CSV table of C-alpha atoms in Angstrom, one decimal:
chain,number,residue,atom,x,y,z
G,1,MET,CA,65.7,134.8,57.0
G,2,THR,CA,68.1,132.2,58.5
G,3,TYR,CA,66.6,128.7,58.8
G,4,ARG,CA,67.4,126.5,61.7
G,5,ILE,CA,67.7,122.8,60.7
G,6,LEU,CA,68.1,119.6,62.8
G,7,ALA,CA,69.9,116.9,60.8
G,8,ILE,CA,69.8,113.3,62.1
G,9,ASN,CA,72.0,110.3,60.9
G,10,PRO,CA,71.5,107.1,62.8
G,11,GLY,CA,74.0,104.3,62.4
G,12,SER,CA,74.2,100.8,63.6
G,13,THR,CA,75.9,101.7,66.9
G,14,SER,CA,75.6,105.5,67.0
G,15,THR,CA,73.3,108.4,66.4
G,16,LYS,CA,74.9,111.5,64.9
G,17,PHE,CA,73.0,114.8,64.8
G,18,ALA,CA,73.6,118.5,64.3
G,19,ILE,CA,71.9,121.8,64.4
G,20,TYR,CA,72.6,124.3,61.5
G,21,ASP,CA,71.7,127.9,61.3
G,22,GLY,CA,71.7,128.3,57.6
G,23,GLN,CA,75.0,126.8,56.5
G,24,ASN,CA,76.6,127.3,60.0
G,25,GLN,CA,76.8,124.3,62.2
G,26,ILE,CA,76.1,125.4,65.8
G,27,LEU,CA,75.9,122.0,67.5
G,28,SER,CA,77.1,118.5,66.6
G,29,LYS,CA,76.9,115.4,68.7
G,30,ILE,CA,77.6,111.7,68.4
G,31,LEU,CA,75.7,109.4,70.7
G,32,ASN,CA,77.4,106.0,70.9
G,33,HIS,CA,75.2,103.0,71.7
G,34,SER,CA,76.8,100.1,73.5
G,35,VAL,CA,76.2,96.4,72.6
G,36,LYS,CA,74.6,96.0,76.0
G,37,GLU,CA,72.3,99.0,75.5
G,38,LEU,CA,71.2,97.8,72.0
G,39,SER,CA,70.7,94.1,73.2
G,40,LYS,CA,67.6,95.2,75.1
G,41,PHE,CA,65.8,95.7,71.8
G,42,ASN,CA,64.3,92.9,69.6
G,43,CYS,CA,64.7,94.9,66.4
G,44,ILE,CA,66.0,98.2,65.0
G,45,ILE,CA,62.6,99.8,65.0
G,46,ASP,CA,62.3,99.2,68.7
G,47,GLN,CA,65.2,101.6,69.3
G,48,PHE,CA,63.1,104.6,68.1
G,49,GLU,CA,62.1,106.0,71.5
G,50,MET,CA,65.5,105.6,73.0
G,51,ARG,CA,67.3,107.4,70.2
G,52,LYS,CA,64.8,110.1,69.9
G,53,ASN,CA,64.7,110.8,73.7
G,54,GLU,CA,68.5,111.0,73.8
G,55,ILE,CA,68.6,113.6,71.0
G,56,GLU,CA,65.9,115.7,72.7
G,57,SER,CA,67.8,115.4,76.0
G,58,ILE,CA,71.0,116.7,74.5
G,59,LEU,CA,69.2,119.6,72.7
G,60,LYS,CA,67.7,120.6,76.0
G,61,GLU,CA,71.1,120.4,77.8
G,62,ASN,CA,72.5,122.8,75.2
G,63,ASN,CA,69.6,125.2,75.5
G,64,ILE,CA,68.2,124.4,72.0
G,65,ASP,CA,64.5,125.1,72.0
G,66,LEU,CA,62.8,122.6,69.7
G,67,LYS,CA,60.3,125.3,68.7
G,68,SER,CA,63.3,127.3,67.3
G,69,ILE,CA,63.8,124.6,64.6
G,70,ASN,CA,62.3,125.3,61.2
G,71,SER,CA,62.7,121.8,59.7
G,72,VAL,CA,64.1,118.3,60.5
G,73,VAL,CA,65.9,116.1,58.0
G,74,GLY,CA,67.0,112.5,58.5
G,75,ARG,CA,69.0,109.9,56.7
G,76,CYS,CA,67.0,107.0,55.3
G,77,GLY,CA,67.7,103.7,53.6
G,78,GLY,CA,64.9,101.2,53.3
G,79,LEU,CA,62.7,102.6,50.5
G,80,PRO,CA,62.0,101.4,47.0
G,81,PRO,CA,64.0,103.1,44.2
G,82,VAL,CA,63.5,106.8,44.3
G,83,LYS,CA,64.9,109.8,42.5
G,84,SER,CA,67.5,112.1,44.0
G,85,GLY,CA,66.9,115.1,46.2
G,86,ALA,CA,64.4,115.7,49.0
G,87,TYR,CA,61.3,113.8,49.9
G,88,LEU,CA,58.7,115.1,52.3
G,89,ILE,CA,58.2,112.5,55.0
G,90,ASN,CA,54.6,111.4,55.5
G,91,ASP,CA,52.6,108.6,57.0
G,92,GLU,CA,53.0,106.5,53.8
G,93,MET,CA,56.8,106.6,54.1
G,94,ILE,CA,56.7,105.7,57.7
G,95,ASP,CA,54.4,102.8,57.1
G,96,ARG,CA,56.8,101.5,54.4
G,97,LEU,CA,59.8,101.8,56.7
G,98,THR,CA,58.0,100.2,59.7
G,99,ASN,CA,56.3,97.3,57.9
G,100,ARG,CA,58.0,96.7,54.5
G,101,PRO,CA,61.5,98.2,54.5
G,102,THR,CA,63.6,97.2,51.5
G,103,LEU,CA,66.7,97.5,53.7
G,104,ASP,CA,66.6,96.7,57.5
G,105,HIS,CA,69.1,99.3,58.7
G,106,ALA,CA,69.3,101.9,61.5
G,107,SER,CA,69.3,104.7,59.0
G,108,ASN,CA,65.5,104.1,58.6
G,109,LEU,CA,65.2,105.6,62.1
G,110,GLY,CA,66.4,108.9,60.6
G,111,ALA,CA,63.1,109.4,58.9
G,112,MET,CA,61.0,108.1,61.8
G,113,ILE,CA,62.7,110.3,64.4
G,114,SER,CA,62.7,113.4,62.1
G,115,TYR,CA,59.0,112.9,61.4
G,116,SER,CA,58.1,112.5,65.0
G,117,ILE,CA,60.0,115.6,66.2
G,118,ALA,CA,58.7,117.7,63.3
G,119,LYS,CA,55.1,116.8,64.1
G,120,GLU,CA,55.6,117.8,67.7
G,121,ILE,CA,56.7,121.3,66.7
G,122,GLY,CA,54.6,121.7,63.6
G,123,VAL,CA,57.2,121.9,60.9
G,124,ASN,CA,58.1,119.8,57.8
G,125,SER,CA,60.5,116.9,57.8
G,126,TYR,CA,62.5,115.5,55.0
G,127,ILE,CA,64.8,112.7,53.9
G,128,TYR,CA,67.5,113.6,51.3
G,129,ASP,CA,69.3,111.3,48.9
G,130,PRO,CA,68.7,108.0,50.5
G,131,VAL,CA,70.8,105.0,49.5
G,132,SER,CA,67.9,103.7,47.3
G,133,VAL,CA,68.3,106.6,44.8
G,134,ASP,CA,68.2,105.0,41.4
G,135,GLU,CA,68.1,107.1,38.3
G,136,SER,CA,70.0,104.8,36.0
G,137,GLU,CA,68.6,103.6,32.7
G,138,ASP,CA,67.5,100.1,31.9
G,139,VAL,CA,70.7,99.4,29.9
G,140,ALA,CA,72.8,100.0,33.1
G,141,LYS,CA,70.8,97.4,35.0
G,142,VAL,CA,71.7,94.4,32.9
G,143,SER,CA,74.2,92.1,34.7
G,144,GLY,CA,74.8,89.2,32.3
G,145,LEU,CA,72.5,86.7,34.0
G,146,LYS,CA,68.8,87.1,33.6
G,147,GLY,CA,66.9,87.6,36.8
G,148,LEU,CA,70.0,89.0,38.5
G,149,ASP,CA,69.7,92.7,37.6
G,150,ARG,CA,72.2,95.2,39.0
G,151,VAL,CA,70.9,97.2,42.0
G,152,CYS,CA,71.9,100.8,42.4
G,153,LEU,CA,73.2,101.1,46.0
G,154,THR,CA,75.9,103.7,46.3
G,155,HIS,CA,76.9,106.4,48.8
G,156,THR,CA,74.4,108.8,47.1
G,157,LEU,CA,74.1,111.3,50.0
G,158,ASN,CA,77.8,112.2,50.2
G,159,THR,CA,78.7,111.8,46.5
G,160,ARG,CA,75.9,114.0,45.3
G,161,ALA,CA,76.6,116.6,48.0
G,162,MET,CA,80.2,116.7,46.9
G,163,ALA,CA,79.2,117.0,43.2
G,164,ILE,CA,77.0,120.0,44.1
G,165,LYS,CA,79.7,121.5,46.2
G,166,TYR,CA,82.2,121.1,43.4
G,167,ALA,CA,79.9,123.0,41.0
G,168,LYS,CA,79.4,125.8,43.5
G,169,ILE,CA,83.1,126.1,44.2
G,170,ASN,CA,83.8,126.5,40.5
G,171,ASN,CA,80.8,128.8,39.9
G,172,LYS,CA,79.1,126.3,37.7
G,173,ASN,CA,75.7,124.7,37.6
G,174,TYR,CA,75.6,121.1,38.8
G,175,LYS,CA,73.0,120.3,36.1
G,176,ASP,CA,75.4,121.4,33.4
G,177,LEU,CA,78.2,119.0,34.3
G,178,ASN,CA,79.3,115.4,33.8
G,179,LEU,CA,81.1,114.2,37.0
G,180,ILE,CA,82.5,111.0,38.3
G,181,VAL,CA,82.5,110.7,42.1
G,182,ALA,CA,84.3,108.1,44.1
G,183,HIS,CA,83.4,107.6,47.7
G,184,LEU,CA,86.3,106.0,49.6
G,185,GLY,CA,85.2,104.8,53.1
G,186,GLY,CA,84.6,101.6,55.0
G,187,GLY,CA,82.9,100.7,51.7
G,188,ILE,CA,83.9,102.1,48.3
G,189,SER,CA,81.3,103.0,45.6
G,190,LEU,CA,81.4,105.3,42.6
G,191,ASN,CA,78.8,106.9,40.4
G,192,VAL,CA,78.6,109.1,37.3
G,193,HIS,CA,76.5,112.2,37.2
G,194,GLU,CA,75.3,113.3,33.8
G,195,LYS,CA,73.7,116.8,33.8
G,196,GLY,CA,72.4,116.4,37.3
G,197,LYS,CA,71.3,112.8,37.1
G,198,ILE,CA,73.1,109.7,38.4
G,199,VAL,CA,73.0,107.5,35.3
G,200,ASP,CA,75.3,104.7,36.3
G,201,PHE,CA,77.3,103.3,39.2
G,202,VAL,CA,79.8,100.9,40.7
G,203,SER,CA,78.4,99.6,43.9
G,204,ASP,CA,80.5,98.5,46.9
G,205,GLU,CA,80.0,94.8,46.0
G,206,GLU,CA,80.9,95.0,42.3
G,207,GLY,CA,83.9,97.3,42.2
G,208,PRO,CA,87.0,98.1,44.3
G,209,PHE,CA,87.7,96.3,47.6
G,210,SER,CA,87.8,98.6,50.6
G,211,PRO,CA,89.0,98.5,54.2
G,212,GLU,CA,86.4,96.0,55.1
G,213,ARG,CA,84.6,94.8,52.0
G,214,ALA,CA,85.8,92.4,49.3
G,215,GLY,CA,84.3,94.2,46.3
G,216,ARG,CA,84.2,92.4,43.0
G,217,LEU,CA,85.4,88.8,43.2
G,218,PRO,CA,86.1,86.1,40.6
G,219,SER,CA,82.6,84.6,40.3
G,220,LYS,CA,83.5,80.9,39.6
G,221,MET,CA,85.9,80.8,42.5
G,222,LEU,CA,83.4,82.5,44.7
G,223,VAL,CA,80.7,79.9,43.8
G,224,ASP,CA,83.2,77.2,44.5
G,225,LEU,CA,84.0,78.7,47.9
G,226,CYS,CA,80.3,79.0,48.8
G,227,TYR,CA,79.8,75.3,48.1
G,228,SER,CA,83.0,74.1,49.7
G,229,GLY,CA,81.4,73.4,53.0
G,230,LYS,CA,83.9,75.5,54.8
G,231,TYR,CA,81.5,78.4,55.5
G,232,THR,CA,77.9,78.9,56.4
G,233,TYR,CA,75.8,81.5,54.5
G,234,GLU,CA,76.2,84.0,57.3
G,235,GLU,CA,80.0,83.5,57.3
G,236,MET,CA,80.3,84.0,53.6
G,237,VAL,CA,78.3,87.2,53.8
G,238,LYS,CA,80.6,88.4,56.6
G,239,ASN,CA,83.7,87.4,54.5
G,240,MET,CA,82.5,89.8,51.8
G,241,ARG,CA,81.1,92.6,54.0
G,242,GLY,CA,83.0,93.1,57.2
G,243,LYS,CA,86.0,90.7,56.9
G,244,GLY,CA,86.9,91.3,53.3
G,245,GLY,CA,89.2,93.9,51.7
G,246,ILE,CA,92.2,95.3,53.5
G,247,VAL,CA,91.3,93.7,56.8
G,248,SER,CA,91.5,90.2,55.1
G,249,TYR,CA,95.0,90.9,53.9
G,250,LEU,CA,96.5,93.1,56.7
G,251,ASN,CA,94.2,92.5,59.7
G,252,THR,CA,93.4,96.2,60.1
G,253,VAL,CA,90.7,98.6,58.7
G,254,ASP,CA,92.8,101.6,59.6
G,255,ALA,CA,94.3,103.3,56.5
G,256,ARG,CA,96.7,105.2,58.7
G,257,GLU,CA,98.1,102.0,60.1
G,258,VAL,CA,98.6,100.7,56.6
G,259,GLU,CA,100.5,103.8,55.6
G,260,GLU,CA,102.7,103.5,58.7
G,261,ARG,CA,103.6,99.9,57.7
G,262,ILE,CA,104.4,101.1,54.2
G,263,ALA,CA,106.6,103.9,55.5
G,264,SER,CA,108.4,101.2,57.6
G,265,GLY,CA,109.2,99.2,54.5
G,266,ASP,CA,106.3,96.7,54.5
G,267,GLU,CA,106.2,95.7,50.9
G,268,TYR,CA,103.1,93.5,51.3
G,269,ALA,CA,101.1,96.4,52.7
G,270,LYS,CA,102.3,98.5,49.8
G,271,LEU,CA,101.1,95.9,47.3
G,272,ILE,CA,97.6,95.7,48.8
G,273,TYR,CA,97.3,99.5,49.1
G,274,ASN,CA,98.4,100.0,45.5
G,275,ALA,CA,95.9,97.4,44.4
G,276,LEU,CA,93.1,99.3,46.1
G,277,ALA,CA,94.1,102.5,44.3
G,278,LEU,CA,94.4,100.7,41.0
G,279,GLN,CA,90.9,99.2,41.3
G,280,VAL,CA,89.4,102.6,42.1
G,281,ALA,CA,91.2,104.1,39.0
G,282,LYS,CA,89.9,101.3,36.8
G,283,ALA,CA,86.3,101.9,38.1
G,284,ILE,CA,86.6,105.6,37.3
G,285,GLY,CA,87.8,104.6,33.8
G,286,GLU,CA,84.8,102.2,33.4
G,287,LEU,CA,82.3,105.0,34.3
G,288,ALA,CA,84.0,107.5,32.0
G,289,THR,CA,82.8,105.4,29.0
G,290,VAL,CA,79.1,105.9,30.1
G,291,VAL,CA,79.3,109.5,29.0
G,292,ASN,CA,81.6,108.8,26.1
G,293,GLY,CA,84.6,110.3,27.9
G,294,ASP,CA,82.9,113.7,28.2
G,295,VAL,CA,83.9,114.2,31.9
G,296,ASP,CA,84.2,117.7,33.4
G,297,ALA,CA,85.8,116.5,36.7
G,298,ILE,CA,86.6,113.5,38.9
G,299,ILE,CA,85.8,113.9,42.5
G,300,ILE,CA,87.4,111.8,45.3
G,301,THR,CA,85.6,111.9,48.6
G,302,GLY,CA,85.1,109.9,51.8
G,303,GLY,CA,87.3,109.3,54.8
G,304,VAL,CA,90.1,107.4,52.9
G,305,ALA,CA,90.3,110.5,50.6
G,306,TYR,CA,92.4,112.1,53.4
G,307,SER,CA,95.2,109.8,52.4
G,308,LYS,CA,97.5,111.6,50.1
G,309,TYR,CA,99.1,108.3,49.2
G,310,ILE,CA,95.8,106.9,47.9
G,311,THR,CA,94.5,110.1,46.1
G,312,GLU,CA,97.8,110.7,44.4
G,313,SER,CA,98.0,107.0,43.3
G,314,ILE,CA,94.5,107.3,41.8
G,315,SER,CA,95.0,110.7,40.3
G,316,LYS,CA,98.1,109.9,38.3
G,317,ARG,CA,96.1,107.1,36.6
G,318,VAL,CA,92.9,109.0,35.8
G,319,LYS,CA,94.0,112.6,35.3
G,320,PHE,CA,94.1,112.1,31.5
G,321,ILE,CA,90.3,111.7,31.7
G,322,ALA,CA,89.5,114.9,33.5
G,323,PRO,CA,90.8,117.1,36.3
G,324,VAL,CA,90.8,115.5,39.8
G,325,GLU,CA,89.3,117.3,42.8
G,326,ILE,CA,89.8,115.9,46.4
G,327,LEU,CA,86.9,116.7,48.7
G,328,ALA,CA,87.8,114.4,51.6
G,329,GLY,CA,85.5,113.4,54.4
G,330,GLU,CA,82.1,111.7,55.0
G,331,ASN,CA,79.9,114.8,55.3
G,332,GLU,CA,76.5,113.2,55.8
G,333,LEU,CA,75.1,115.7,58.3
G,334,GLU,CA,76.2,118.6,56.2
G,335,ALA,CA,74.7,117.0,53.1
G,336,LEU,CA,71.4,116.4,54.9
G,337,ALA,CA,71.2,119.9,56.3
G,338,PHE,CA,72.3,121.7,53.1
G,339,GLY,CA,69.8,119.6,51.1
G,340,ALA,CA,66.9,120.7,53.4
G,341,LEU,CA,68.1,124.3,53.3
G,342,ARG,CA,68.0,124.3,49.5
G,343,VAL,CA,64.4,123.2,49.8
G,344,MET,CA,63.5,125.9,52.3
G,345,GLU,CA,65.2,128.6,50.3
G,346,GLY,CA,63.3,127.6,47.2
G,347,GLU,CA,66.4,126.3,45.3
G,348,GLU,CA,64.9,122.8,45.1
G,349,LYS,CA,61.5,121.3,45.5
G,350,ALA,CA,60.7,118.4,47.8
G,351,THR,CA,58.8,115.4,46.3
G,352,VAL,CA,55.8,114.2,48.3
G,353,TYR,CA,56.4,110.5,49.0
G,354,SER,CA,53.8,108.3,47.3
G,355,GLU,CA,54.5,104.7,46.3
G,356,LYS,CA,52.1,104.8,43.4
G,357,ASP,CA,54.0,107.7,42.0
G,358,LEU,CA,57.6,106.5,42.6
G,359,VAL,CA,59.7,107.4,39.5
G,360,LYS,CA,61.2,104.3,37.8
G,361,ALA,CA,64.9,104.9,37.5
């Protein structure tokens, strides 16, 4: 039997969704939401009906009968720490996302819309590998300042999907491998997978800078800047997330433009780009120590991984650790759909969401 799956990935200014028949994508759409359109809503949750109605309208226009869908899977963010894999969406999860989200982000609508559509047609709905996945041990949480524990927030959905994909490509079992995965996108994060479990991480605020995020900064200098009186709290947050990284140095977030400048002889652009590659390589080396150097492969993924300049710069520094595999792209919809498919085919089992049973990472 071929299962039909609707995958939904809401972002801050867009809603991406796709229909898969098994592993074959038969429809993919991006609904862009203008600032004017979104300004009508007081909060993100209020956008629920608008986004859901637009999805259902596009499906109808493309002659996709809702009743032909066997399951719905959505991206999700604002939950307490959970383990990796699939969670069955239920009223308890929706209550948490509606009233007590740990992260106020549009991705929470992925679970809400999925649950609503699935209830209408009488099928199960899931989330898969939300950003709150945390399987790291206590020793990995210690930061160096009591009360300021490290928080595991990485691009789990795409990194874990690429780790599983790598295993299948190489006819291996994901749970038999030790893998380091670097996601290079608007934000950059890395994690290390030990025998199917993400045991440590480098989040996008404590590691390499990226096109628009500052990453790890000198702490004393950062404190001085925060108290300098030059910036408000909101401005400092924006400096680190949105105006930091490449854009702070080169006034662009487009990696292609940076490479064009380098090709034209811009030595400063080359310096910044080389620094980004170096910082990613250093983070990979850092994570290799977690598994005592026993690494089967290093995977580089995300949109910036399309850059041969960057991937070659990183690879030459880390290939002594393990072979490097480039699996470029941000494949969230595919990751969501394939995750749900593994559940439906019995390869994986979905966890029923219950806050009293949440597994401590």
